[in-house]
Amino acid sequence: MNEAYQNLLDRRSCRKYQDTQVRAEELDAILKAGTYAPTGANRQTPLMVVVQSPELLRKIEKLNAIAAGNPEARTFYGAPTVVVVFGIRDSALSTADANLVIGNLLNAANALGVDSCYIWRAAESFDSPEGKELKARWGIPEEYVGVGNVILGYGQPGGKGPAAPRKEGYVIRA
């Protein structure tokens, strides 16, 4: 079976990470794959912000936990890196493009032996006053909205479970 195809079948979300930072060459390769995601009319509107500073990562995680309704939650599961992906607000095309970037990040990470998980609530996190301050500090235009967070790192034992069985009727042939 083709290795790229097998990678798509094998990727799993990881929810338990080692304290080891993602190696620079692996992170660069993952990010490059994100930039090669397809985008409508090749507009390349998504933006990615990479956060590896423990203090800043905890701040973003706290915004995410507040948005989840549990300010004490560890919504990033101890991952040492987060990539926040933004798209243009009120643009279904840009939001879809940002999700394609996220898919490329997740699959590239798996191909390189880096564990990952897609974490929601980026929109709520970066629409908060603190989130808007971060966007401004990073130079992200106001019309951009957080689409998703991709946490990256090296998993601990038990951080990933087996694939769930695929549901019946997933594919309908018309």
PDB file of C-alpha atoms in Angstrom:
ATOM      1  CA  MET A   1       0.000   0.000   0.000  1.00  0.00           C
ATOM      2  CA  ASN A   2       1.186   3.533  -0.730  1.00  0.00           C
ATOM      3  CA  GLU A   3       2.959   5.074   2.291  1.00  0.00           C
ATOM      4  CA  ALA A   4       1.107   8.415   2.019  1.00  0.00           C
ATOM      5  CA  TYR A   5      -2.229   6.623   1.935  1.00  0.00           C
ATOM      6  CA  GLN A   6      -1.291   4.465   4.932  1.00  0.00           C
ATOM      7  CA  ASN A   7      -0.310   7.634   6.836  1.00  0.00           C
ATOM      8  CA  LEU A   8      -3.873   8.927   6.382  1.00  0.00           C
ATOM      9  CA  LEU A   9      -5.284   5.705   7.845  1.00  0.00           C
ATOM     10  CA  ASP A  10      -2.838   5.561  10.760  1.00  0.00           C
ATOM     11  CA  ARG A  11      -3.027   9.138  12.110  1.00  0.00           C
ATOM     12  CA  ARG A  12      -4.620   9.433  15.563  1.00  0.00           C
ATOM     13  CA  SER A  13      -5.120  12.327  17.956  1.00  0.00           C
ATOM     14  CA  CYS A  14      -2.740  12.361  20.906  1.00  0.00           C
ATOM     15  CA  ARG A  15      -3.887  13.622  24.296  1.00  0.00           C
ATOM     16  CA  LYS A  16      -0.824  12.989  26.470  1.00  0.00           C
ATOM     17  CA  TYR A  17       2.570  14.533  25.666  1.00  0.00           C
ATOM     18  CA  GLN A  18       6.169  14.395  26.780  1.00  0.00           C
ATOM     19  CA  ASP A  19       7.842  17.624  27.858  1.00  0.00           C
ATOM     20  CA  THR A  20      10.210  17.451  24.858  1.00  0.00           C
ATOM     21  CA  GLN A  21       9.983  20.278  22.325  1.00  0.00           C
ATOM     22  CA  VAL A  22       9.375  19.434  18.656  1.00  0.00           C
ATOM     23  CA  ARG A  23      12.653  19.401  16.741  1.00  0.00           C
ATOM     24  CA  ALA A  24      13.080  22.495  14.541  1.00  0.00           C
ATOM     25  CA  GLU A  25      13.567  20.571  11.293  1.00  0.00           C
ATOM     26  CA  GLU A  26      10.403  18.538  11.905  1.00  0.00           C
ATOM     27  CA  LEU A  27       8.395  21.630  12.816  1.00  0.00           C
ATOM     28  CA  ASP A  28       9.618  23.455   9.701  1.00  0.00           C
ATOM     29  CA  ALA A  29       8.607  20.510   7.520  1.00  0.00           C
ATOM     30  CA  ILE A  30       5.156  20.322   9.154  1.00  0.00           C
ATOM     31  CA  LEU A  31       4.604  24.053   8.640  1.00  0.00           C
ATOM     32  CA  LYS A  32       5.747  23.820   5.034  1.00  0.00           C
ATOM     33  CA  ALA A  33       3.150  21.106   4.437  1.00  0.00           C
ATOM     34  CA  GLY A  34       0.542  23.481   5.879  1.00  0.00           C
ATOM     35  CA  THR A  35       1.501  26.117   3.323  1.00  0.00           C
ATOM     36  CA  TYR A  36       0.914  23.593   0.540  1.00  0.00           C
ATOM     37  CA  ALA A  37      -2.705  22.896   1.486  1.00  0.00           C
ATOM     38  CA  PRO A  38      -5.119  23.630  -1.338  1.00  0.00           C
ATOM     39  CA  THR A  39      -6.889  26.975  -1.128  1.00  0.00           C
ATOM     40  CA  GLY A  40      -9.774  28.345  -3.162  1.00  0.00           C
ATOM     41  CA  ALA A  41      -8.497  30.202  -6.245  1.00  0.00           C
ATOM     42  CA  ASN A  42      -5.004  29.733  -4.764  1.00  0.00           C
ATOM     43  CA  ARG A  43      -5.643  32.791  -2.570  1.00  0.00           C
ATOM     44  CA  GLN A  44      -3.592  31.319   0.306  1.00  0.00           C
ATOM     45  CA  THR A  45      -5.567  33.339   2.878  1.00  0.00           C
ATOM     46  CA  PRO A  46      -4.972  31.236   6.026  1.00  0.00           C
ATOM     47  CA  LEU A  47      -2.358  32.353   8.538  1.00  0.00           C
ATOM     48  CA  MET A  48      -0.477  30.179  11.027  1.00  0.00           C
ATOM     49  CA  VAL A  49       1.003  31.344  14.325  1.00  0.00           C
ATOM     50  CA  VAL A  50       3.490  28.986  15.969  1.00  0.00           C
ATOM     51  CA  VAL A  51       3.753  29.178  19.751  1.00  0.00           C
ATOM     52  CA  GLN A  52       6.464  27.352  21.680  1.00  0.00           C
ATOM     53  CA  SER A  53       6.998  29.730  24.587  1.00  0.00           C
ATOM     54  CA  PRO A  54       5.629  27.879  27.638  1.00  0.00           C
ATOM     55  CA  GLU A  55       4.232  31.104  29.136  1.00  0.00           C
ATOM     56  CA  LEU A  56       2.424  32.160  25.952  1.00  0.00           C
ATOM     57  CA  LEU A  57       1.220  28.615  25.292  1.00  0.00           C
ATOM     58  CA  ARG A  58      -0.312  28.466  28.795  1.00  0.00           C
ATOM     59  CA  LYS A  59      -2.029  31.818  28.163  1.00  0.00           C
ATOM     60  CA  ILE A  60      -3.599  30.561  24.932  1.00  0.00           C
ATOM     61  CA  GLU A  61      -4.538  27.280  26.589  1.00  0.00           C
ATOM     62  CA  LYS A  62      -6.236  29.240  29.392  1.00  0.00           C
ATOM     63  CA  LEU A  63      -8.278  31.217  26.821  1.00  0.00           C
ATOM     64  CA  ASN A  64      -9.256  27.900  25.237  1.00  0.00           C
ATOM     65  CA  ALA A  65     -10.205  26.396  28.610  1.00  0.00           C
ATOM     66  CA  ILE A  66     -12.343  29.436  29.469  1.00  0.00           C
ATOM     67  CA  ALA A  67     -14.091  29.093  26.102  1.00  0.00           C
ATOM     68  CA  ALA A  68     -14.680  25.414  26.948  1.00  0.00           C
ATOM     69  CA  GLY A  69     -16.372  26.446  30.187  1.00  0.00           C
ATOM     70  CA  ASN A  70     -13.669  24.964  32.452  1.00  0.00           C
ATOM     71  CA  PRO A  71     -10.919  27.527  33.187  1.00  0.00           C
ATOM     72  CA  GLU A  72      -8.767  24.910  34.949  1.00  0.00           C
ATOM     73  CA  ALA A  73      -8.799  22.375  32.086  1.00  0.00           C
ATOM     74  CA  ARG A  74      -5.582  21.371  30.343  1.00  0.00           C
ATOM     75  CA  THR A  75      -7.070  21.563  26.853  1.00  0.00           C
ATOM     76  CA  PHE A  76      -3.642  21.289  25.155  1.00  0.00           C
ATOM     77  CA  TYR A  77      -2.784  18.075  27.079  1.00  0.00           C
ATOM     78  CA  GLY A  78       0.771  19.158  27.881  1.00  0.00           C
ATOM     79  CA  ALA A  79       1.835  19.575  24.246  1.00  0.00           C
ATOM     80  CA  PRO A  80       4.871  21.869  23.947  1.00  0.00           C
ATOM     81  CA  THR A  81       3.847  23.466  20.640  1.00  0.00           C
ATOM     82  CA  VAL A  82       0.616  24.902  19.294  1.00  0.00           C
ATOM     83  CA  VAL A  83      -0.041  26.179  15.791  1.00  0.00           C
ATOM     84  CA  VAL A  84      -3.042  28.501  15.710  1.00  0.00           C
ATOM     85  CA  VAL A  85      -4.624  28.661  12.254  1.00  0.00           C
ATOM     86  CA  PHE A  86      -6.624  31.722  11.248  1.00  0.00           C
ATOM     87  CA  GLY A  87      -8.975  32.395   8.335  1.00  0.00           C
ATOM     88  CA  ILE A  88     -10.898  35.426   7.183  1.00  0.00           C
ATOM     89  CA  ARG A  89     -14.079  36.015   9.191  1.00  0.00           C
ATOM     90  CA  ASP A  90     -17.349  35.723   7.238  1.00  0.00           C
ATOM     91  CA  SER A  91     -15.635  33.861   4.413  1.00  0.00           C
ATOM     92  CA  ALA A  92     -16.724  30.243   4.151  1.00  0.00           C
ATOM     93  CA  LEU A  93     -13.989  29.710   1.587  1.00  0.00           C
ATOM     94  CA  SER A  94     -11.271  31.031   3.886  1.00  0.00           C
ATOM     95  CA  THR A  95     -12.527  28.940   6.821  1.00  0.00           C
ATOM     96  CA  ALA A  96     -12.559  25.834   4.635  1.00  0.00           C
ATOM     97  CA  ASP A  97      -9.059  26.685   3.421  1.00  0.00           C
ATOM     98  CA  ALA A  98      -7.856  27.035   7.028  1.00  0.00           C
ATOM     99  CA  ASN A  99      -9.261  23.597   7.836  1.00  0.00           C
ATOM    100  CA  LEU A 100      -7.380  22.146   4.856  1.00  0.00           C
ATOM    101  CA  VAL A 101      -4.201  23.700   6.302  1.00  0.00           C
ATOM    102  CA  ILE A 102      -5.008  22.020   9.628  1.00  0.00           C
ATOM    103  CA  GLY A 103      -5.470  18.673   7.878  1.00  0.00           C
ATOM    104  CA  ASN A 104      -2.092  19.016   6.184  1.00  0.00           C
ATOM    105  CA  LEU A 105      -0.440  19.906   9.508  1.00  0.00           C
ATOM    106  CA  LEU A 106      -1.940  16.848  11.230  1.00  0.00           C
ATOM    107  CA  ASN A 107      -1.028  14.431   8.454  1.00  0.00           C
ATOM    108  CA  ALA A 108       2.478  15.836   7.955  1.00  0.00           C
ATOM    109  CA  ALA A 109       3.126  15.579  11.691  1.00  0.00           C
ATOM    110  CA  ASN A 110       2.121  11.932  11.676  1.00  0.00           C
ATOM    111  CA  ALA A 111       4.318  11.209   8.653  1.00  0.00           C
ATOM    112  CA  LEU A 112       7.290  12.700  10.521  1.00  0.00           C
ATOM    113  CA  GLY A 113       6.674  10.884  13.814  1.00  0.00           C
ATOM    114  CA  VAL A 114       5.284  13.927  15.630  1.00  0.00           C
ATOM    115  CA  ASP A 115       2.014  13.515  17.515  1.00  0.00           C
ATOM    116  CA  SER A 116      -0.831  16.002  17.172  1.00  0.00           C
ATOM    117  CA  CYS A 117      -4.422  16.866  17.953  1.00  0.00           C
ATOM    118  CA  TYR A 118      -6.907  19.374  16.515  1.00  0.00           C
ATOM    119  CA  ILE A 119      -8.265  21.539  19.338  1.00  0.00           C
ATOM    120  CA  TRP A 120     -11.391  23.626  18.758  1.00  0.00           C
ATOM    121  CA  ARG A 121     -12.432  26.957  20.263  1.00  0.00           C
ATOM    122  CA  ALA A 122      -9.829  29.125  18.509  1.00  0.00           C
ATOM    123  CA  ALA A 123     -12.624  31.450  17.349  1.00  0.00           C
ATOM    124  CA  GLU A 124     -13.853  32.034  20.895  1.00  0.00           C
ATOM    125  CA  SER A 125     -10.325  32.283  22.282  1.00  0.00           C
ATOM    126  CA  PHE A 126      -9.202  34.941  19.828  1.00  0.00           C
ATOM    127  CA  ASP A 127     -12.464  36.894  19.932  1.00  0.00           C
ATOM    128  CA  SER A 128     -11.879  37.518  23.648  1.00  0.00           C
ATOM    129  CA  PRO A 129     -10.194  40.800  24.658  1.00  0.00           C
ATOM    130  CA  GLU A 130      -6.958  38.944  25.507  1.00  0.00           C
ATOM    131  CA  GLY A 131      -7.109  37.025  22.245  1.00  0.00           C
ATOM    132  CA  LYS A 132      -7.616  40.227  20.253  1.00  0.00           C
ATOM    133  CA  GLU A 133      -4.551  41.700  21.993  1.00  0.00           C
ATOM    134  CA  LEU A 134      -2.484  38.689  20.922  1.00  0.00           C
ATOM    135  CA  LYS A 135      -3.721  38.969  17.323  1.00  0.00           C
ATOM    136  CA  ALA A 136      -2.775  42.651  17.291  1.00  0.00           C
ATOM    137  CA  ARG A 137       0.666  41.880  18.754  1.00  0.00           C
ATOM    138  CA  TRP A 138       1.209  39.285  16.014  1.00  0.00           C
ATOM    139  CA  GLY A 139       0.055  41.680  13.288  1.00  0.00           C
ATOM    140  CA  ILE A 140      -2.981  39.608  12.329  1.00  0.00           C
ATOM    141  CA  PRO A 141      -5.626  41.745  10.609  1.00  0.00           C
ATOM    142  CA  GLU A 142      -8.886  42.242  12.494  1.00  0.00           C
ATOM    143  CA  GLU A 143     -10.934  40.441   9.839  1.00  0.00           C
ATOM    144  CA  TYR A 144      -9.188  37.165  10.700  1.00  0.00           C
ATOM    145  CA  VAL A 145     -10.782  34.648  13.053  1.00  0.00           C
ATOM    146  CA  GLY A 146      -9.235  31.678  14.803  1.00  0.00           C
ATOM    147  CA  VAL A 147     -10.264  28.467  13.063  1.00  0.00           C
ATOM    148  CA  GLY A 148      -8.379  25.838  15.039  1.00  0.00           C
ATOM    149  CA  ASN A 149      -5.372  24.951  17.167  1.00  0.00           C
ATOM    150  CA  VAL A 150      -3.018  22.145  16.235  1.00  0.00           C
ATOM    151  CA  ILE A 151      -1.053  20.899  19.212  1.00  0.00           C
ATOM    152  CA  LEU A 152       2.214  19.136  18.453  1.00  0.00           C
ATOM    153  CA  GLY A 153       4.708  17.083  20.421  1.00  0.00           C
ATOM    154  CA  TYR A 154       5.882  13.594  21.191  1.00  0.00           C
ATOM    155  CA  GLY A 155       3.274  11.434  22.849  1.00  0.00           C
ATOM    156  CA  GLN A 156       3.528   9.532  26.068  1.00  0.00           C
ATOM    157  CA  PRO A 157       2.408   5.907  26.328  1.00  0.00           C
ATOM    158  CA  GLY A 158      -1.363   5.800  26.321  1.00  0.00           C
ATOM    159  CA  GLY A 159      -1.627   9.182  24.602  1.00  0.00           C
ATOM    160  CA  LYS A 160      -3.297   7.711  21.525  1.00  0.00           C
ATOM    161  CA  GLY A 161      -6.001   5.115  21.288  1.00  0.00           C
ATOM    162  CA  PRO A 162      -6.799   2.730  18.471  1.00  0.00           C
ATOM    163  CA  ALA A 163      -8.976   3.792  15.583  1.00  0.00           C
ATOM    164  CA  ALA A 164     -12.674   3.669  16.312  1.00  0.00           C
ATOM    165  CA  PRO A 165     -14.652   1.439  13.973  1.00  0.00           C
ATOM    166  CA  ARG A 166     -15.957   3.339  10.972  1.00  0.00           C
ATOM    167  CA  LYS A 167     -19.708   3.932  11.114  1.00  0.00           C
ATOM    168  CA  GLU A 168     -22.122   2.159   8.839  1.00  0.00           C
ATOM    169  CA  GLY A 169     -23.412   4.289   5.998  1.00  0.00           C
ATOM    170  CA  TYR A 170     -20.428   6.652   6.072  1.00  0.00           C
ATOM    171  CA  VAL A 171     -20.288   6.542   2.280  1.00  0.00           C
ATOM    172  CA  ILE A 172     -23.378   6.776   0.127  1.00  0.00           C
ATOM    173  CA  ARG A 173     -22.953   5.882  -3.529  1.00  0.00           C
ATOM    174  CA  ALA A 174     -25.515   7.736  -5.589  1.00  0.00           C
TER     175      ALA A 174
END
